[in-house]
Amino acid sequence: MVTSSAADAQDGRAGRELMAAAGVLFPDGQGRVLVVRLPYDRKHPVAIPGGGWEPEDLSPRRTAVREIAEELGFTPRLGPLACIDWTLDDLRPPIAAHLYWAEPLTPEQSAAFTPDAAEVGGWAWLTPEQAGHALPPRLSRRVGACLRAPRSAGPLELEDSLPAGHTLDHLAAEPPVDYTGLAGVALTGGADRPTAGAAAPPLDRATYIATRPRIRAKARTLFTAADGRVLLVRLRPWDGPGGEEPYWVLPGGGIEADRELPRAAARREVREELGWECEPGRLLALDWLPGREADPASRRDTAVLVYVFDGGTVTEEQLASAVLAEDELVELRLCDQEEARSLLSAGSWARTAAALAARHRPGGPAELVGGRPAD
């Protein structure tokens, strides 16, 4: 029997897989945010409502809605994506964490919570300062960034919960705050201390992480000429379905998830494929491509998250200096939008068009599912 790890190594995906999660920021009319106590976690008992992606979830947005329904017993009305945060950790696979804004809850809605006791051992409304101390450090930085930045800057781009890309225009990295956990937090609907009746986690940490589903991610870069034509590259044919057909994409490829962040991957892919040293610009689009368990029409075995960065304007000199990766690419071409639409797959063109449009508006990346707006 071939294990999933062995299969990944055989098909070249080892090291490229990561986990995905989605949380929800519930504000109230007093500038506070909702946090919950995790009854099974004594080390980090305070969290934002939400949880891990499952293969049947069509998108992280659906993950967020499902998790709130399971944890707190109601269906939230989500607003825009607040941030995307890619975090690395020596003790677990990386995580692509999505945080969403929700419509403020009324006191009546809060009073009607019907939490799953195994998942939620109480809740509290905390000011940004209180939340900064109560949440574990990485989550504290992530949530703090969303609470401090203007909404118009969203979605924020974070790497290891620190500002990246356009987020640096709105936020400076702040010094860490003291982590106090539940100390001083008055909970509703549960015990005030994690040791009081705390349930043991159903699985130990290593086993839990090993059983969690994985996604993959890609980093692509949008280059255009001064006249607006889009730079596309044609992949070398490969063995497999459709492998002999001409296949055009934006420059880029898979993120080595266990060793690099998305911006580093975009930089590396451009260097390897084209021979250029380019610093990625703004993150223009985040495109979630569902796997077959969520979308039976998909040929993907799992979901793929595509980052599209702005590569800016390419010059004639830069094009002349391009050195194509012979084992990957056959040619590059500048295409007007009509030709690009004809060469790219429907989903890839929709994603490219959304990235082009994002260049002309402020704020963070477009949130997409299969190239289309996520909402």
Tab-separated table of C-alpha atoms in Angstrom:
chain	number	residue	atom	x	y	z
A	1	MET	CA	0.000	0.000	0.000
A	2	VAL	CA	1.374	3.440	-0.937
A	3	THR	CA	0.978	6.027	1.791
A	4	SER	CA	-0.054	9.588	0.970
A	5	SER	CA	3.434	10.805	1.881
A	6	ALA	CA	5.043	8.289	-0.428
A	7	ALA	CA	2.652	9.196	-3.208
A	8	ASP	CA	3.493	12.858	-2.797
A	9	ALA	CA	7.194	12.096	-3.048
A	10	GLN	CA	6.633	10.037	-6.182
A	11	ASP	CA	4.761	12.760	-8.026
A	12	GLY	CA	7.095	15.582	-6.993
A	13	ARG	CA	4.729	17.285	-4.542
A	14	ALA	CA	6.682	16.528	-1.355
A	15	GLY	CA	7.314	19.746	0.511
A	16	ARG	CA	4.723	21.688	-1.492
A	17	GLU	CA	1.644	20.969	0.585
A	18	LEU	CA	0.205	23.208	3.276
A	19	MET	CA	-2.857	23.473	5.450
A	20	ALA	CA	-5.581	26.091	5.125
A	21	ALA	CA	-7.806	27.681	7.738
A	22	ALA	CA	-10.405	30.416	8.004
A	23	GLY	CA	-11.462	32.585	10.912
A	24	VAL	CA	-14.044	35.316	11.409
A	25	LEU	CA	-13.703	38.738	13.013
A	26	PHE	CA	-16.978	39.677	14.680
A	27	PRO	CA	-16.932	43.356	15.736
A	28	ASP	CA	-19.491	44.962	18.018
A	29	GLY	CA	-20.684	48.524	18.347
A	30	GLN	CA	-18.036	49.325	20.977
A	31	GLY	CA	-14.961	48.515	18.904
A	32	ARG	CA	-14.475	45.110	20.477
A	33	VAL	CA	-13.935	41.720	18.815
A	34	LEU	CA	-15.311	38.288	19.709
A	35	VAL	CA	-12.912	35.627	20.987
A	36	VAL	CA	-13.636	32.086	22.152
A	37	ARG	CA	-12.016	29.719	24.623
A	38	LEU	CA	-10.794	26.377	23.293
A	39	PRO	CA	-11.608	23.863	26.041
A	40	TYR	CA	-9.052	21.346	24.760
A	41	ASP	CA	-6.087	23.739	24.490
A	42	ARG	CA	-4.389	24.592	27.778
A	43	LYS	CA	-1.350	26.230	26.169
A	44	HIS	CA	-3.226	28.664	23.888
A	45	PRO	CA	-6.820	28.719	25.125
A	46	VAL	CA	-8.031	31.917	23.402
A	47	ALA	CA	-8.767	32.063	19.677
A	48	ILE	CA	-10.815	33.740	16.986
A	49	PRO	CA	-13.869	31.691	15.908
A	50	GLY	CA	-13.092	29.506	12.907
A	51	GLY	CA	-11.137	26.417	11.986
A	52	GLY	CA	-9.509	24.252	9.367
A	53	TRP	CA	-10.462	23.818	5.736
A	54	GLU	CA	-12.057	20.530	4.690
A	55	PRO	CA	-11.877	19.094	1.144
A	56	GLU	CA	-15.633	19.449	0.634
A	57	ASP	CA	-15.442	23.211	1.294
A	58	LEU	CA	-15.677	25.065	-2.005
A	59	SER	CA	-13.552	27.930	-0.641
A	60	PRO	CA	-12.118	29.348	2.598
A	61	ARG	CA	-15.183	31.596	2.760
A	62	ARG	CA	-17.335	28.462	2.919
A	63	THR	CA	-14.980	27.060	5.562
A	64	ALA	CA	-15.546	30.134	7.715
A	65	VAL	CA	-19.335	29.898	7.443
A	66	ARG	CA	-19.344	26.158	8.206
A	67	GLU	CA	-17.044	26.529	11.202
A	68	ILE	CA	-19.153	29.257	12.803
A	69	ALA	CA	-22.322	27.205	12.292
A	70	GLU	CA	-20.648	24.205	13.947
A	71	GLU	CA	-18.994	26.116	16.794
A	72	LEU	CA	-21.566	28.772	17.701
A	73	GLY	CA	-24.787	27.492	16.178
A	74	PHE	CA	-25.677	30.225	13.688
A	75	THR	CA	-24.882	31.210	10.103
A	76	PRO	CA	-22.823	34.407	9.924
A	77	ARG	CA	-23.117	37.082	7.266
A	78	LEU	CA	-19.569	37.551	6.046
A	79	GLY	CA	-18.118	40.731	4.680
A	80	PRO	CA	-14.829	41.094	2.809
A	81	LEU	CA	-11.658	39.118	3.316
A	82	ALA	CA	-9.666	40.933	6.006
A	83	CYS	CA	-6.283	39.290	5.400
A	84	ILE	CA	-4.362	36.364	3.990
A	85	ASP	CA	-1.504	35.179	6.184
A	86	TRP	CA	1.041	32.509	5.226
A	87	THR	CA	2.877	31.182	8.271
A	88	LEU	CA	5.842	28.836	8.537
A	89	ASP	CA	6.579	26.682	11.569
A	90	ASP	CA	9.231	24.058	12.265
A	91	LEU	CA	6.711	21.896	14.142
A	92	ARG	CA	3.946	21.694	11.527
A	93	PRO	CA	3.255	22.314	7.839
A	94	PRO	CA	2.716	25.935	6.793
A	95	ILE	CA	-0.795	27.373	6.982
A	96	ALA	CA	-2.582	29.726	4.616
A	97	ALA	CA	-4.848	31.518	7.101
A	98	HIS	CA	-7.801	33.591	5.896
A	99	LEU	CA	-9.583	36.052	8.199
A	100	TYR	CA	-12.973	37.458	7.210
A	101	TRP	CA	-14.930	40.399	8.512
A	102	ALA	CA	-18.487	39.662	9.591
A	103	GLU	CA	-21.404	41.984	10.103
A	104	PRO	CA	-21.545	43.202	13.717
A	105	LEU	CA	-23.589	40.989	16.018
A	106	THR	CA	-26.442	42.460	17.992
A	107	PRO	CA	-26.725	41.729	21.729
A	108	GLU	CA	-29.723	39.534	20.891
A	109	GLN	CA	-27.671	37.455	18.462
A	110	SER	CA	-24.866	37.086	20.972
A	111	ALA	CA	-27.319	35.964	23.632
A	112	ALA	CA	-28.636	33.291	21.257
A	113	PHE	CA	-25.301	31.469	20.834
A	114	THR	CA	-25.657	27.684	21.019
A	115	PRO	CA	-22.000	26.640	21.131
A	116	ASP	CA	-20.640	23.152	20.686
A	117	ALA	CA	-19.230	22.451	24.152
A	118	ALA	CA	-16.416	20.343	22.696
A	119	GLU	CA	-15.261	23.287	20.563
A	120	VAL	CA	-16.172	26.390	22.569
A	121	GLY	CA	-15.808	26.693	26.326
A	122	GLY	CA	-17.000	30.272	26.586
A	123	TRP	CA	-16.573	33.576	24.785
A	124	ALA	CA	-15.747	37.206	25.446
A	125	TRP	CA	-15.753	40.597	23.749
A	126	LEU	CA	-12.306	42.173	23.968
A	127	THR	CA	-10.895	45.534	23.007
A	128	PRO	CA	-8.047	45.436	20.466
A	129	GLU	CA	-5.569	45.905	23.310
A	130	GLN	CA	-7.093	43.094	25.366
A	131	ALA	CA	-7.203	40.789	22.345
A	132	GLY	CA	-3.557	41.552	21.656
A	133	HIS	CA	-2.597	40.156	25.063
A	134	ALA	CA	-5.069	37.249	25.172
A	135	LEU	CA	-4.403	35.727	21.739
A	136	PRO	CA	-1.237	33.687	21.086
A	137	PRO	CA	1.529	35.835	19.559
A	138	ARG	CA	1.196	34.950	15.886
A	139	LEU	CA	-2.600	35.162	15.924
A	140	SER	CA	-2.335	38.352	17.972
A	141	ARG	CA	-0.224	39.962	15.233
A	142	ARG	CA	-2.639	38.808	12.526
A	143	VAL	CA	-5.759	40.045	14.269
A	144	GLY	CA	-4.033	43.238	15.406
A	145	ALA	CA	-3.074	44.072	11.826
A	146	CYS	CA	-6.681	43.702	10.681
A	147	LEU	CA	-7.971	45.844	13.559
A	148	ARG	CA	-5.394	48.616	13.093
A	149	ALA	CA	-5.400	48.961	9.315
A	150	PRO	CA	-8.097	50.939	7.500
A	151	ARG	CA	-10.748	48.681	5.996
A	152	SER	CA	-10.017	50.218	2.587
A	153	ALA	CA	-6.550	48.636	2.684
A	154	GLY	CA	-7.931	45.100	2.769
A	155	PRO	CA	-7.426	42.350	2.149
A	156	LEU	CA	-4.104	42.697	3.916
A	157	GLU	CA	-1.133	40.635	2.774
A	158	LEU	CA	0.783	39.111	5.688
A	159	GLU	CA	3.729	36.735	5.802
A	160	ASP	CA	4.290	35.019	9.126
A	161	SER	CA	1.685	37.480	10.475
A	162	LEU	CA	3.851	40.489	9.576
A	163	PRO	CA	2.963	43.170	6.990
A	164	ALA	CA	4.070	42.446	3.420
A	165	GLY	CA	3.480	44.063	0.052
A	166	HIS	CA	0.971	46.897	0.033
A	167	THR	CA	0.220	46.309	3.734
A	168	LEU	CA	3.543	47.972	4.525
A	169	ASP	CA	2.043	51.225	3.195
A	170	HIS	CA	-0.555	51.128	5.967
A	171	LEU	CA	1.073	49.363	8.910
A	172	ALA	CA	4.469	49.181	10.499
A	173	ALA	CA	5.530	46.073	12.346
A	174	GLU	CA	4.908	46.647	16.041
A	175	PRO	CA	6.893	45.216	18.954
A	176	PRO	CA	5.394	42.096	20.519
A	177	VAL	CA	3.049	42.487	23.451
A	178	ASP	CA	3.000	40.420	26.619
A	179	TYR	CA	1.042	37.201	26.123
A	180	THR	CA	-1.341	36.642	29.038
A	181	GLY	CA	-3.908	34.214	27.632
A	182	LEU	CA	-7.042	34.006	29.741
A	183	ALA	CA	-5.687	36.102	32.604
A	184	GLY	CA	-8.164	38.891	33.275
A	185	VAL	CA	-10.629	37.725	30.590
A	186	ALA	CA	-14.218	37.388	31.847
A	187	LEU	CA	-15.953	34.667	29.836
A	188	THR	CA	-19.615	34.212	29.041
A	189	GLY	CA	-21.078	30.745	28.700
A	190	GLY	CA	-18.162	28.781	30.160
A	191	ALA	CA	-15.616	28.406	32.944
A	192	ASP	CA	-13.166	31.253	33.512
A	193	ARG	CA	-10.127	29.000	33.591
A	194	PRO	CA	-8.965	26.423	31.035
A	195	THR	CA	-8.237	23.851	33.732
A	196	ALA	CA	-11.792	23.856	35.056
A	197	GLY	CA	-13.456	20.925	33.381
A	198	ALA	CA	-11.165	21.186	30.380
A	199	ALA	CA	-11.595	18.326	27.972
A	200	ALA	CA	-8.572	16.483	26.642
A	201	PRO	CA	-8.016	16.995	22.924
A	202	PRO	CA	-9.381	14.085	20.849
A	203	LEU	CA	-5.944	13.580	19.220
A	204	ASP	CA	-2.404	14.458	20.208
A	205	ARG	CA	-0.886	17.347	18.243
A	206	ALA	CA	1.281	15.268	15.885
A	207	THR	CA	-1.557	12.888	15.022
A	208	TYR	CA	-3.995	15.734	14.509
A	209	ILE	CA	-1.636	17.549	12.137
A	210	ALA	CA	-0.941	14.337	10.220
A	211	THR	CA	-4.660	13.798	9.637
A	212	ARG	CA	-5.418	17.314	8.400
A	213	PRO	CA	-6.032	17.748	4.655
A	214	ARG	CA	-3.521	19.649	2.567
A	215	ILE	CA	-3.717	22.085	-0.301
A	216	ARG	CA	-1.026	23.307	-2.704
A	217	ALA	CA	-0.164	26.829	-3.780
A	218	LYS	CA	1.338	28.612	-6.776
A	219	ALA	CA	2.904	32.025	-7.228
A	220	ARG	CA	2.499	33.724	-10.617
A	221	THR	CA	3.599	37.128	-11.826
A	222	LEU	CA	1.741	39.481	-14.166
A	223	PHE	CA	4.097	41.329	-16.517
A	224	THR	CA	2.826	43.707	-19.197
A	225	ALA	CA	4.423	45.768	-21.937
A	226	ALA	CA	4.048	49.546	-22.101
A	227	ASP	CA	1.124	49.092	-24.498
A	228	GLY	CA	-0.704	46.774	-22.095
A	229	ARG	CA	0.091	43.434	-23.717
A	230	VAL	CA	0.390	40.539	-21.273
A	231	LEU	CA	3.473	38.335	-21.049
A	232	LEU	CA	2.600	34.635	-21.327
A	233	VAL	CA	4.847	31.579	-21.383
A	234	ARG	CA	4.139	28.225	-23.042
A	235	LEU	CA	4.921	25.116	-21.057
A	236	ARG	CA	6.903	22.262	-22.537
A	237	PRO	CA	4.606	19.300	-23.289
A	238	TRP	CA	4.482	16.665	-20.554
A	239	ASP	CA	3.219	13.125	-20.178
A	240	GLY	CA	-0.409	12.962	-19.137
A	241	PRO	CA	-3.886	14.185	-20.141
A	242	GLY	CA	-3.584	17.226	-22.366
A	243	GLY	CA	0.183	17.218	-22.069
A	244	GLU	CA	0.742	17.419	-25.815
A	245	GLU	CA	-1.520	20.430	-26.206
A	246	PRO	CA	-0.030	23.950	-26.183
A	247	TYR	CA	-0.522	25.274	-22.658
A	248	TRP	CA	-0.016	28.932	-21.829
A	249	VAL	CA	0.210	30.525	-18.374
A	250	LEU	CA	1.557	33.554	-16.563
A	251	PRO	CA	5.172	33.025	-15.442
A	252	GLY	CA	5.418	31.195	-12.130
A	253	GLY	CA	4.838	27.849	-10.522
A	254	GLY	CA	4.539	25.869	-7.341
A	255	ILE	CA	5.480	27.313	-3.948
A	256	GLU	CA	7.893	25.172	-1.943
A	257	ALA	CA	5.522	25.479	0.975
A	258	ASP	CA	7.720	24.092	3.722
A	259	ARG	CA	10.685	26.377	2.998
A	260	GLU	CA	9.589	29.635	1.364
A	261	LEU	CA	6.943	32.331	1.555
A	262	PRO	CA	4.862	33.303	-1.495
A	263	ARG	CA	6.905	36.397	-2.384
A	264	ALA	CA	10.119	34.420	-2.267
A	265	ALA	CA	8.523	31.779	-4.487
A	266	ALA	CA	7.452	34.382	-7.051
A	267	ARG	CA	10.967	35.809	-7.097
A	268	ARG	CA	12.536	32.348	-7.484
A	269	GLU	CA	10.156	31.202	-10.217
A	270	VAL	CA	10.806	34.284	-12.367
A	271	ARG	CA	14.557	33.830	-11.929
A	272	GLU	CA	14.404	30.119	-12.812
A	273	GLU	CA	12.003	30.454	-15.749
A	274	LEU	CA	13.132	33.719	-17.355
A	275	GLY	CA	16.518	34.518	-15.840
A	276	TRP	CA	15.306	37.827	-14.392
A	277	GLU	CA	15.911	39.190	-10.916
A	278	CYS	CA	12.596	40.883	-10.099
A	279	GLU	CA	11.082	41.963	-6.820
A	280	PRO	CA	7.358	41.114	-6.759
A	281	GLY	CA	5.058	44.121	-6.616
A	282	ARG	CA	1.539	44.257	-5.202
A	283	LEU	CA	-0.394	41.082	-4.612
A	284	LEU	CA	-3.165	41.504	-7.189
A	285	ALA	CA	-5.265	38.355	-6.827
A	286	LEU	CA	-5.828	35.303	-4.647
A	287	ASP	CA	-7.542	32.551	-6.609
A	288	TRP	CA	-8.834	29.440	-4.849
A	289	LEU	CA	-9.169	26.459	-7.206
A	290	PRO	CA	-11.373	23.763	-5.603
A	291	GLY	CA	-10.452	20.091	-5.731
A	292	ARG	CA	-12.761	17.361	-6.955
A	293	GLU	CA	-14.364	16.713	-3.542
A	294	ALA	CA	-15.822	20.229	-3.580
A	295	ASP	CA	-16.268	20.454	-7.351
A	296	PRO	CA	-16.800	17.145	-9.182
A	297	ALA	CA	-15.896	18.853	-12.463
A	298	SER	CA	-12.392	19.592	-11.190
A	299	ARG	CA	-9.459	17.416	-12.231
A	300	ARG	CA	-7.440	18.510	-9.189
A	301	ASP	CA	-6.956	16.013	-6.370
A	302	THR	CA	-6.950	18.867	-3.849
A	303	ALA	CA	-7.490	22.615	-3.754
A	304	VAL	CA	-4.841	24.988	-5.084
A	305	LEU	CA	-4.346	28.588	-3.940
A	306	VAL	CA	-2.848	30.858	-6.622
A	307	TYR	CA	-1.081	34.111	-5.698
A	308	VAL	CA	-0.756	36.620	-8.562
A	309	PHE	CA	1.836	39.356	-8.048
A	310	ASP	CA	2.387	42.472	-10.130
A	311	GLY	CA	5.598	42.281	-12.147
A	312	GLY	CA	5.195	45.745	-13.626
A	313	THR	CA	6.203	46.819	-17.133
A	314	VAL	CA	8.792	44.853	-19.084
A	315	THR	CA	11.172	46.620	-21.453
A	316	GLU	CA	12.543	45.496	-24.811
A	317	GLU	CA	15.960	45.068	-23.192
A	318	GLN	CA	14.494	42.871	-20.489
A	319	LEU	CA	12.704	40.708	-23.043
A	320	ALA	CA	15.885	40.340	-25.071
A	321	SER	CA	17.734	39.165	-21.963
A	322	ALA	CA	15.227	36.432	-21.104
A	323	VAL	CA	16.721	32.950	-20.780
A	324	LEU	CA	13.943	30.354	-20.791
A	325	ALA	CA	14.162	27.301	-18.558
A	326	GLU	CA	14.603	24.656	-21.259
A	327	ASP	CA	13.144	21.859	-19.162
A	328	GLU	CA	9.951	23.838	-18.477
A	329	LEU	CA	9.205	26.415	-21.182
A	330	VAL	CA	9.057	26.473	-24.967
A	331	GLU	CA	8.469	30.176	-25.669
A	332	LEU	CA	7.261	33.488	-24.289
A	333	ARG	CA	4.931	35.923	-26.010
A	334	LEU	CA	3.415	39.358	-25.435
A	335	CYS	CA	-0.307	39.103	-26.138
A	336	ASP	CA	-3.090	41.630	-26.388
A	337	GLN	CA	-6.114	40.797	-24.284
A	338	GLU	CA	-7.995	39.094	-27.100
A	339	GLU	CA	-5.064	36.796	-27.872
A	340	ALA	CA	-4.414	36.150	-24.169
A	341	ARG	CA	-8.043	35.144	-23.713
A	342	SER	CA	-7.759	32.698	-26.610
A	343	LEU	CA	-4.521	31.111	-25.344
A	344	LEU	CA	-5.314	30.812	-21.651
A	345	SER	CA	-7.823	28.430	-20.114
A	346	ALA	CA	-11.111	30.073	-19.140
A	347	GLY	CA	-10.230	30.115	-15.446
A	348	SER	CA	-6.708	31.370	-16.036
A	349	TRP	CA	-7.954	34.196	-18.240
A	350	ALA	CA	-10.600	35.176	-15.666
A	351	ARG	CA	-7.879	35.304	-12.994
A	352	THR	CA	-5.591	37.339	-15.262
A	353	ALA	CA	-8.379	39.791	-16.098
A	354	ALA	CA	-9.145	40.223	-12.396
A	355	ALA	CA	-5.453	40.883	-11.687
A	356	LEU	CA	-5.296	43.460	-14.495
A	357	ALA	CA	-8.345	45.218	-13.054
A	358	ALA	CA	-6.838	45.169	-9.540
A	359	ARG	CA	-3.908	47.232	-10.794
A	360	HIS	CA	-6.245	50.195	-11.212
A	361	ARG	CA	-7.832	50.240	-7.768
A	362	PRO	CA	-6.450	50.702	-4.256
A	363	GLY	CA	-6.458	48.079	-1.568
A	364	GLY	CA	-5.489	44.449	-1.480
A	365	PRO	CA	-5.902	41.498	-3.813
A	366	ALA	CA	-9.085	40.364	-5.488
A	367	GLU	CA	-10.503	37.291	-3.717
A	368	LEU	CA	-11.429	34.748	-6.390
A	369	VAL	CA	-12.735	31.207	-6.646
A	370	GLY	CA	-11.934	29.591	-9.970
A	371	GLY	CA	-11.129	33.016	-11.395
A	372	ARG	CA	-14.488	34.530	-10.398
A	373	PRO	CA	-15.253	36.904	-7.487
A	374	ALA	CA	-15.544	34.860	-4.306
A	375	ASP	CA	-18.711	36.527	-3.087
